[in-house]
Amino acid sequence: MKKSITFKKSIAASTILMMSTLAAHAAGPASNVTVYGYIDIGLVKEGGTPTKMDHGQNNWLGLIGSEQINDDLAAIFQLEMRFSPDTGGQEKSTTLFQGESTVGLSSKRLGTIELGRKLTPLWAKKWVYDPWFDSDLMGSIGNYNGDFNSDGRTVFATNEANDYHNYSRISNGVYYSTPSLSGFALHAVASPESTTGATTKAHGASLNYDNGPLSAMLAYEKNLVADKIVYLGGSYKLGLWKVMGSVSKTERDQVSTDQYGSDAIHSKHIAATYLIGNNTIRAGYGRVNKEFNANKATIGYLHALSKRTNLYADLYREKTQIDTYNGVALGMNHTF
């Protein structure tokens, strides 16, 4: 066991060294490699449970790079690993680059194509309609903002840690995004492979509009066991206010229906933020249909110490099929 732990630490150290070396040796003035990341950690108290240290948003460390081939075309790549800041360990998965591992080409005229694994268009874009950035922990109402299992095979899982990392991603995917045209952009993904335990091939797309104060999104996705979701979200900025909301319908395949006890899920949420200097007041309410009888209400406060560092406080109440509980969370996040 001791040798195994030492070996794993050596792999982790070698990986970080490799990432640093790649960043330090970007080839020539036409290449660009950036190390980036996000850290979120705080104290949370829910119901009658003890106070614990947890994260309100997922944490990541990544490399993103590009090489300019000509005036229009660039080669791009992105690698992203996820971790738990309270322990420093990998988060819920044995997959090293859980967050993303893609390589592709980007053209200002023709759009971007990427190969590998990353967030689906649904998951990558809908977070802007949740004031808590679509994390399903602490105060976030992300579970009511079109929650969907983009893999679906977790119904067959024997080890949740090895299967959870595909919940919002498609592996072996071909991803394409159009350039923005008058505020409109199309994002799509499809997997060409037949995967073990799958009944179909995963695919999805979103049509997004961002122009001035208005943002909107219409998305469709189908996972590996033929579950489907249709999602509609939007937001509007009016002075210091920003209001947002979404509705979605998920239709489940028989395999998922047998496990979860319902062949359809209807979710909806409404939320708003109000900006006062460096402070943001945020509030939201989400609900899932009668069969699940779940809802959540949250109010929170965010104080920006700088452009990259925030302090936050959230107070929330959630009702599920199992329990009803109150929660409070105090934390800090930093982007680099």
Short mmCIF file of C-alpha atoms in Angstrom, two decimals:
data_model
loop_
_atom_site.label_atom_id
_atom_site.label_comp_id
_atom_site.label_asym_id
_atom_site.label_seq_id
_atom_site.Cartn_x
_atom_site.Cartn_y
_atom_site.Cartn_z
CA MET A 1 0.00 0.00 0.00
CA LYS A 2 2.81 2.40 0.88
CA LYS A 3 4.52 1.77 -2.47
CA SER A 4 1.23 2.34 -4.27
CA ILE A 5 0.70 5.70 -2.57
CA THR A 6 4.27 6.76 -3.36
CA PHE A 7 3.82 5.71 -7.00
CA LYS A 8 0.58 7.72 -7.34
CA LYS A 9 2.26 10.78 -5.82
CA SER A 10 5.12 10.41 -8.30
CA ILE A 11 2.66 10.29 -11.22
CA ALA A 12 0.90 13.43 -9.96
CA ALA A 13 4.22 15.25 -9.49
CA SER A 14 5.37 14.21 -12.97
CA THR A 15 2.11 15.40 -14.49
CA ILE A 16 2.38 18.87 -12.92
CA LEU A 17 6.03 19.07 -14.01
CA MET A 18 5.06 18.09 -17.56
CA MET A 19 2.32 20.73 -17.64
CA SER A 20 4.72 23.40 -16.38
CA THR A 21 7.35 22.38 -18.93
CA LEU A 22 4.86 22.57 -21.79
CA ALA A 23 3.82 26.05 -20.68
CA ALA A 24 7.44 27.21 -20.37
CA HIS A 25 8.47 25.87 -23.79
CA ALA A 26 5.68 27.11 -26.03
CA ALA A 27 7.21 27.06 -29.51
CA GLY A 28 7.93 30.50 -30.92
CA PRO A 29 5.94 33.76 -30.99
CA ALA A 30 3.04 32.18 -32.94
CA SER A 31 2.28 29.71 -30.11
CA ASN A 32 0.51 30.42 -26.87
CA VAL A 33 0.05 28.15 -23.82
CA THR A 34 -1.74 29.31 -20.65
CA VAL A 35 -2.07 27.64 -17.25
CA TYR A 36 -5.44 28.45 -15.67
CA GLY A 37 -7.56 27.30 -12.75
CA TYR A 38 -10.32 27.87 -10.24
CA ILE A 39 -10.43 27.25 -6.47
CA ASP A 40 -13.63 27.36 -4.39
CA ILE A 41 -13.85 26.23 -0.77
CA GLY A 42 -15.96 27.07 2.27
CA LEU A 43 -17.78 25.90 5.36
CA VAL A 44 -21.28 24.48 5.03
CA LYS A 45 -23.88 23.45 7.60
CA GLU A 46 -27.00 21.55 6.48
CA GLY A 47 -29.87 20.38 8.69
CA GLY A 48 -28.74 18.29 11.64
CA THR A 49 -25.43 17.32 10.04
CA PRO A 50 -22.06 18.52 11.39
CA THR A 51 -20.34 21.54 9.84
CA LYS A 52 -18.02 20.44 7.03
CA MET A 53 -15.58 21.93 4.57
CA ASP A 54 -16.85 21.69 0.98
CA HIS A 55 -16.88 23.48 -2.36
CA GLY A 56 -19.78 25.34 -3.90
CA GLN A 57 -18.35 25.12 -7.41
CA ASN A 58 -16.10 22.49 -8.98
CA ASN A 59 -12.35 23.12 -8.87
CA TRP A 60 -9.97 22.72 -11.78
CA LEU A 61 -6.43 23.16 -13.08
CA GLY A 62 -5.82 23.27 -16.81
CA LEU A 63 -3.70 24.05 -19.83
CA ILE A 64 -5.08 25.78 -22.90
CA GLY A 65 -3.05 26.57 -25.97
CA SER A 66 -3.09 27.62 -29.60
CA GLU A 67 -0.73 27.81 -32.57
CA GLN A 68 -1.48 30.24 -35.38
CA ILE A 69 -1.19 28.40 -38.70
CA ASN A 70 -2.19 31.29 -40.99
CA ASP A 71 -4.17 34.53 -40.78
CA ASP A 72 -7.45 32.64 -40.23
CA LEU A 73 -6.64 29.13 -38.95
CA ALA A 74 -5.25 28.09 -35.56
CA ALA A 75 -4.55 24.71 -33.97
CA ILE A 76 -5.96 24.53 -30.41
CA PHE A 77 -5.88 22.18 -27.44
CA GLN A 78 -7.17 22.06 -23.87
CA LEU A 79 -6.41 19.76 -20.93
CA GLU A 80 -8.23 20.13 -17.60
CA MET A 81 -8.04 18.12 -14.39
CA ARG A 82 -10.41 18.41 -11.42
CA PHE A 83 -9.52 18.28 -7.73
CA SER A 84 -10.93 18.68 -4.22
CA PRO A 85 -9.27 21.69 -2.54
CA ASP A 86 -9.87 20.45 1.02
CA THR A 87 -7.73 17.33 0.45
CA GLY A 88 -5.87 18.08 -2.78
CA GLY A 89 -7.03 14.77 -4.25
CA GLN A 90 -8.73 14.10 -7.57
CA GLU A 91 -12.45 14.82 -7.47
CA LYS A 92 -14.79 11.78 -7.63
CA SER A 93 -12.94 10.17 -10.49
CA THR A 94 -9.82 8.23 -11.38
CA THR A 95 -9.72 9.97 -14.79
CA LEU A 96 -6.75 12.34 -14.84
CA PHE A 97 -8.12 14.94 -17.27
CA GLN A 98 -11.69 14.68 -16.04
CA GLY A 99 -12.66 18.21 -17.06
CA GLU A 100 -11.50 18.21 -20.67
CA SER A 101 -9.05 16.71 -23.14
CA THR A 102 -9.50 18.11 -26.67
CA VAL A 103 -7.50 19.08 -29.73
CA GLY A 104 -8.86 20.86 -32.78
CA LEU A 105 -8.85 23.66 -35.33
CA SER A 106 -10.37 27.13 -35.02
CA SER A 107 -11.27 29.42 -37.92
CA LYS A 108 -12.73 32.90 -37.61
CA ARG A 109 -14.71 32.31 -40.82
CA LEU A 110 -15.72 28.64 -40.51
CA GLY A 111 -15.92 28.04 -36.76
CA THR A 112 -14.24 25.59 -34.38
CA ILE A 113 -14.00 21.80 -34.47
CA GLU A 114 -12.60 19.77 -31.56
CA LEU A 115 -12.04 16.06 -30.92
CA GLY A 116 -12.02 14.39 -27.49
CA ARG A 117 -14.06 14.89 -24.32
CA LYS A 118 -15.54 18.04 -22.81
CA LEU A 119 -18.81 19.51 -21.54
CA THR A 120 -21.73 19.08 -23.91
CA PRO A 121 -23.24 22.24 -25.47
CA LEU A 122 -26.09 22.00 -22.94
CA TRP A 123 -23.80 21.89 -19.90
CA ALA A 124 -21.22 24.32 -21.25
CA LYS A 125 -23.73 27.08 -21.97
CA LYS A 126 -26.62 26.83 -19.50
CA TRP A 127 -24.56 27.83 -16.44
CA VAL A 128 -25.02 31.54 -17.31
CA TYR A 129 -28.67 31.21 -16.24
CA ASP A 130 -27.78 30.17 -12.66
CA PRO A 131 -26.39 32.89 -10.34
CA TRP A 132 -24.41 30.09 -8.64
CA PHE A 133 -22.76 29.05 -11.92
CA ASP A 134 -24.47 25.68 -12.17
CA SER A 135 -22.72 23.82 -9.37
CA ASP A 136 -25.10 21.43 -7.60
CA LEU A 137 -23.62 22.10 -4.16
CA MET A 138 -24.47 24.56 -1.41
CA GLY A 139 -26.73 27.39 -2.59
CA SER A 140 -26.85 26.60 -6.29
CA ILE A 141 -30.15 25.82 -8.00
CA GLY A 142 -28.28 24.05 -10.82
CA ASN A 143 -30.24 20.80 -10.34
CA TYR A 144 -33.40 22.68 -11.34
CA ASN A 145 -31.73 24.33 -14.33
CA GLY A 146 -32.10 21.51 -16.84
CA ASP A 147 -30.19 18.76 -14.99
CA PHE A 148 -29.34 15.88 -17.36
CA ASN A 149 -27.08 12.81 -17.37
CA SER A 150 -25.20 13.22 -20.65
CA ASP A 151 -23.78 9.69 -20.40
CA GLY A 152 -26.70 7.73 -18.93
CA ARG A 153 -24.75 4.54 -18.34
CA THR A 154 -24.40 5.29 -14.63
CA VAL A 155 -27.46 3.06 -14.26
CA PHE A 156 -24.99 0.22 -14.93
CA ALA A 157 -22.24 1.64 -12.72
CA THR A 158 -20.42 -0.60 -10.26
CA ASN A 159 -18.05 2.19 -9.19
CA GLU A 160 -19.56 5.66 -9.04
CA ALA A 161 -16.14 7.33 -8.86
CA ASN A 162 -15.24 5.92 -12.27
CA ASP A 163 -18.55 6.76 -13.95
CA TYR A 164 -19.59 10.11 -12.45
CA HIS A 165 -17.04 12.10 -14.47
CA ASN A 166 -19.08 11.58 -17.66
CA TYR A 167 -22.32 12.93 -16.19
CA SER A 168 -22.09 16.26 -18.04
CA ARG A 169 -19.60 15.30 -20.76
CA ILE A 170 -19.36 13.15 -23.87
CA SER A 171 -16.15 11.22 -24.45
CA ASN A 172 -14.94 10.28 -27.95
CA GLY A 173 -16.89 13.26 -29.24
CA VAL A 174 -16.70 15.53 -32.28
CA TYR A 175 -17.57 19.09 -31.21
CA TYR A 176 -18.38 21.97 -33.57
CA SER A 177 -19.22 25.64 -32.93
CA THR A 178 -20.12 28.22 -35.58
CA PRO A 179 -18.85 31.80 -35.50
CA SER A 180 -21.29 34.28 -33.97
CA LEU A 181 -23.60 35.88 -36.55
CA SER A 182 -25.65 38.85 -35.33
CA GLY A 183 -25.53 37.36 -31.83
CA PHE A 184 -26.51 33.81 -32.90
CA ALA A 185 -24.22 30.78 -32.61
CA LEU A 186 -24.77 27.03 -32.98
CA HIS A 187 -22.89 24.43 -30.90
CA ALA A 188 -23.12 20.70 -31.58
CA VAL A 189 -21.58 17.37 -30.53
CA ALA A 190 -21.84 13.79 -31.73
CA SER A 191 -20.02 10.60 -30.80
CA PRO A 192 -19.15 8.36 -33.76
CA GLU A 193 -18.38 5.34 -31.55
CA SER A 194 -20.60 2.52 -30.36
CA THR A 195 -19.93 2.28 -26.61
CA THR A 196 -20.23 -0.66 -24.22
CA GLY A 197 -23.55 -0.57 -22.36
CA ALA A 198 -25.06 1.94 -24.80
CA THR A 199 -28.23 1.59 -26.85
CA THR A 200 -27.52 4.56 -29.12
CA LYS A 201 -24.85 7.17 -29.87
CA ALA A 202 -24.82 10.36 -27.81
CA HIS A 203 -25.41 13.69 -29.54
CA GLY A 204 -26.73 17.17 -28.83
CA ALA A 205 -26.86 20.80 -29.94
CA SER A 206 -27.68 24.28 -28.68
CA LEU A 207 -28.68 27.48 -30.44
CA ASN A 208 -27.51 30.49 -28.45
CA TYR A 209 -28.26 34.19 -28.74
CA ASP A 210 -26.25 36.88 -26.95
CA ASN A 211 -26.72 40.49 -27.94
CA GLY A 212 -26.84 43.46 -25.60
CA PRO A 213 -28.96 42.84 -22.50
CA LEU A 214 -30.66 39.69 -23.87
CA SER A 215 -29.33 36.15 -23.74
CA ALA A 216 -31.27 33.00 -24.74
CA MET A 217 -30.61 29.33 -25.39
CA LEU A 218 -32.51 26.41 -26.90
CA ALA A 219 -30.87 22.99 -26.53
CA TYR A 220 -31.53 19.32 -27.26
CA GLU A 221 -29.50 16.32 -26.13
CA LYS A 222 -29.74 12.52 -26.28
CA ASN A 223 -27.50 10.27 -24.19
CA LEU A 224 -26.13 6.74 -24.62
CA VAL A 225 -29.28 5.05 -23.25
CA ALA A 226 -31.68 7.21 -25.30
CA ASP A 227 -32.73 9.63 -22.55
CA LYS A 228 -33.60 13.00 -24.14
CA ILE A 229 -33.83 16.58 -22.89
CA VAL A 230 -35.23 19.78 -24.43
CA TYR A 231 -34.08 22.93 -22.65
CA LEU A 232 -35.00 26.61 -22.95
CA GLY A 233 -33.24 29.29 -20.91
CA GLY A 234 -32.84 33.04 -20.98
CA SER A 235 -31.77 36.17 -19.14
CA TYR A 236 -32.26 39.92 -19.43
CA LYS A 237 -30.17 42.70 -17.91
CA LEU A 238 -31.95 45.88 -16.86
CA GLY A 239 -29.66 48.41 -15.18
CA LEU A 240 -28.23 46.82 -12.04
CA TRP A 241 -30.74 43.96 -12.21
CA LYS A 242 -30.41 40.72 -14.12
CA VAL A 243 -33.29 38.24 -14.25
CA MET A 244 -32.99 34.69 -15.59
CA GLY A 245 -34.89 31.45 -15.81
CA SER A 246 -35.33 28.14 -17.62
CA VAL A 247 -37.74 25.31 -18.34
CA SER A 248 -36.83 21.80 -19.46
CA LYS A 249 -38.34 18.39 -20.15
CA THR A 250 -36.39 15.15 -19.86
CA GLU A 251 -37.82 11.94 -21.31
CA ARG A 252 -36.29 8.76 -19.93
CA ASP A 253 -35.60 5.47 -21.68
CA GLN A 254 -37.05 2.35 -20.03
CA VAL A 255 -33.71 1.50 -18.35
CA SER A 256 -33.61 4.90 -16.63
CA THR A 257 -37.33 4.79 -15.87
CA ASP A 258 -36.94 1.48 -14.05
CA GLN A 259 -34.21 2.94 -11.86
CA TYR A 260 -35.61 6.41 -11.17
CA GLY A 261 -39.32 5.60 -11.14
CA SER A 262 -40.44 8.17 -13.71
CA ASP A 263 -40.30 8.40 -17.50
CA ALA A 264 -40.39 12.23 -17.57
CA ILE A 265 -38.97 15.11 -15.58
CA HIS A 266 -40.15 18.72 -15.86
CA SER A 267 -37.88 21.28 -14.20
CA LYS A 268 -38.03 25.06 -14.01
CA HIS A 269 -36.33 27.87 -12.16
CA ILE A 270 -36.34 31.64 -11.87
CA ALA A 271 -33.56 33.77 -10.42
CA ALA A 272 -32.20 37.31 -10.22
CA THR A 273 -29.07 39.23 -9.27
CA TYR A 274 -28.66 42.84 -8.15
CA LEU A 275 -25.29 44.62 -8.31
CA ILE A 276 -24.29 47.18 -5.65
CA GLY A 277 -20.72 48.32 -6.29
CA ASN A 278 -18.49 45.30 -5.58
CA ASN A 279 -21.40 43.42 -4.02
CA THR A 280 -23.96 41.13 -5.66
CA ILE A 281 -27.23 40.03 -4.10
CA ARG A 282 -28.54 36.84 -5.71
CA ALA A 283 -31.71 34.84 -5.24
CA GLY A 284 -33.40 31.92 -6.96
CA TYR A 285 -36.15 29.30 -6.79
CA GLY A 286 -36.33 25.99 -8.64
CA ARG A 287 -38.88 23.19 -8.84
CA VAL A 288 -39.17 19.67 -10.31
CA ASN A 289 -42.52 18.10 -11.29
CA LYS A 290 -44.98 16.50 -8.85
CA GLU A 291 -43.59 12.98 -9.16
CA PHE A 292 -40.33 14.13 -7.59
CA ASN A 293 -41.90 16.92 -5.55
CA ALA A 294 -38.58 18.71 -5.11
CA ASN A 295 -37.91 22.43 -4.79
CA LYS A 296 -35.21 24.78 -3.56
CA ALA A 297 -35.04 28.46 -2.60
CA THR A 298 -31.78 30.34 -2.04
CA ILE A 299 -30.62 33.83 -1.23
CA GLY A 300 -26.96 34.76 -1.32
CA TYR A 301 -24.38 37.52 -1.08
CA LEU A 302 -21.18 37.83 -3.12
CA HIS A 303 -18.43 40.37 -2.35
CA ALA A 304 -15.70 40.91 -4.96
CA LEU A 305 -12.35 41.57 -3.26
CA SER A 306 -10.85 41.90 -6.75
CA LYS A 307 -11.59 40.86 -10.33
CA ARG A 308 -10.53 37.30 -9.50
CA THR A 309 -11.32 36.81 -5.80
CA ASN A 310 -14.74 36.66 -4.10
CA LEU A 311 -16.22 36.03 -0.68
CA TYR A 312 -19.72 34.53 -0.58
CA ALA A 313 -22.51 33.66 1.86
CA ASP A 314 -25.60 31.59 1.01
CA LEU A 315 -28.76 30.65 2.90
CA TYR A 316 -31.02 28.00 1.35
CA ARG A 317 -33.86 25.56 1.93
CA GLU A 318 -34.43 22.42 -0.14
CA LYS A 319 -37.15 19.80 -0.19
CA THR A 320 -36.47 16.42 -1.82
CA GLN A 321 -38.29 13.08 -1.94
CA ILE A 322 -36.26 12.02 1.08
CA ASP A 323 -35.93 15.08 3.31
CA THR A 324 -36.40 18.81 3.83
CA TYR A 325 -33.44 20.74 5.20
CA ASN A 326 -31.96 24.22 5.62
CA GLY A 327 -28.38 25.11 4.77
CA VAL A 328 -25.89 27.91 5.24
CA ALA A 329 -22.54 28.26 3.47
CA LEU A 330 -19.63 30.70 3.83
CA GLY A 331 -16.75 30.52 1.41
CA MET A 332 -14.16 32.03 -0.91
CA ASN A 333 -13.24 31.48 -4.55
CA HIS A 334 -10.33 32.56 -6.74
CA THR A 335 -9.78 32.39 -10.49
CA PHE A 336 -6.31 32.35 -12.06
#
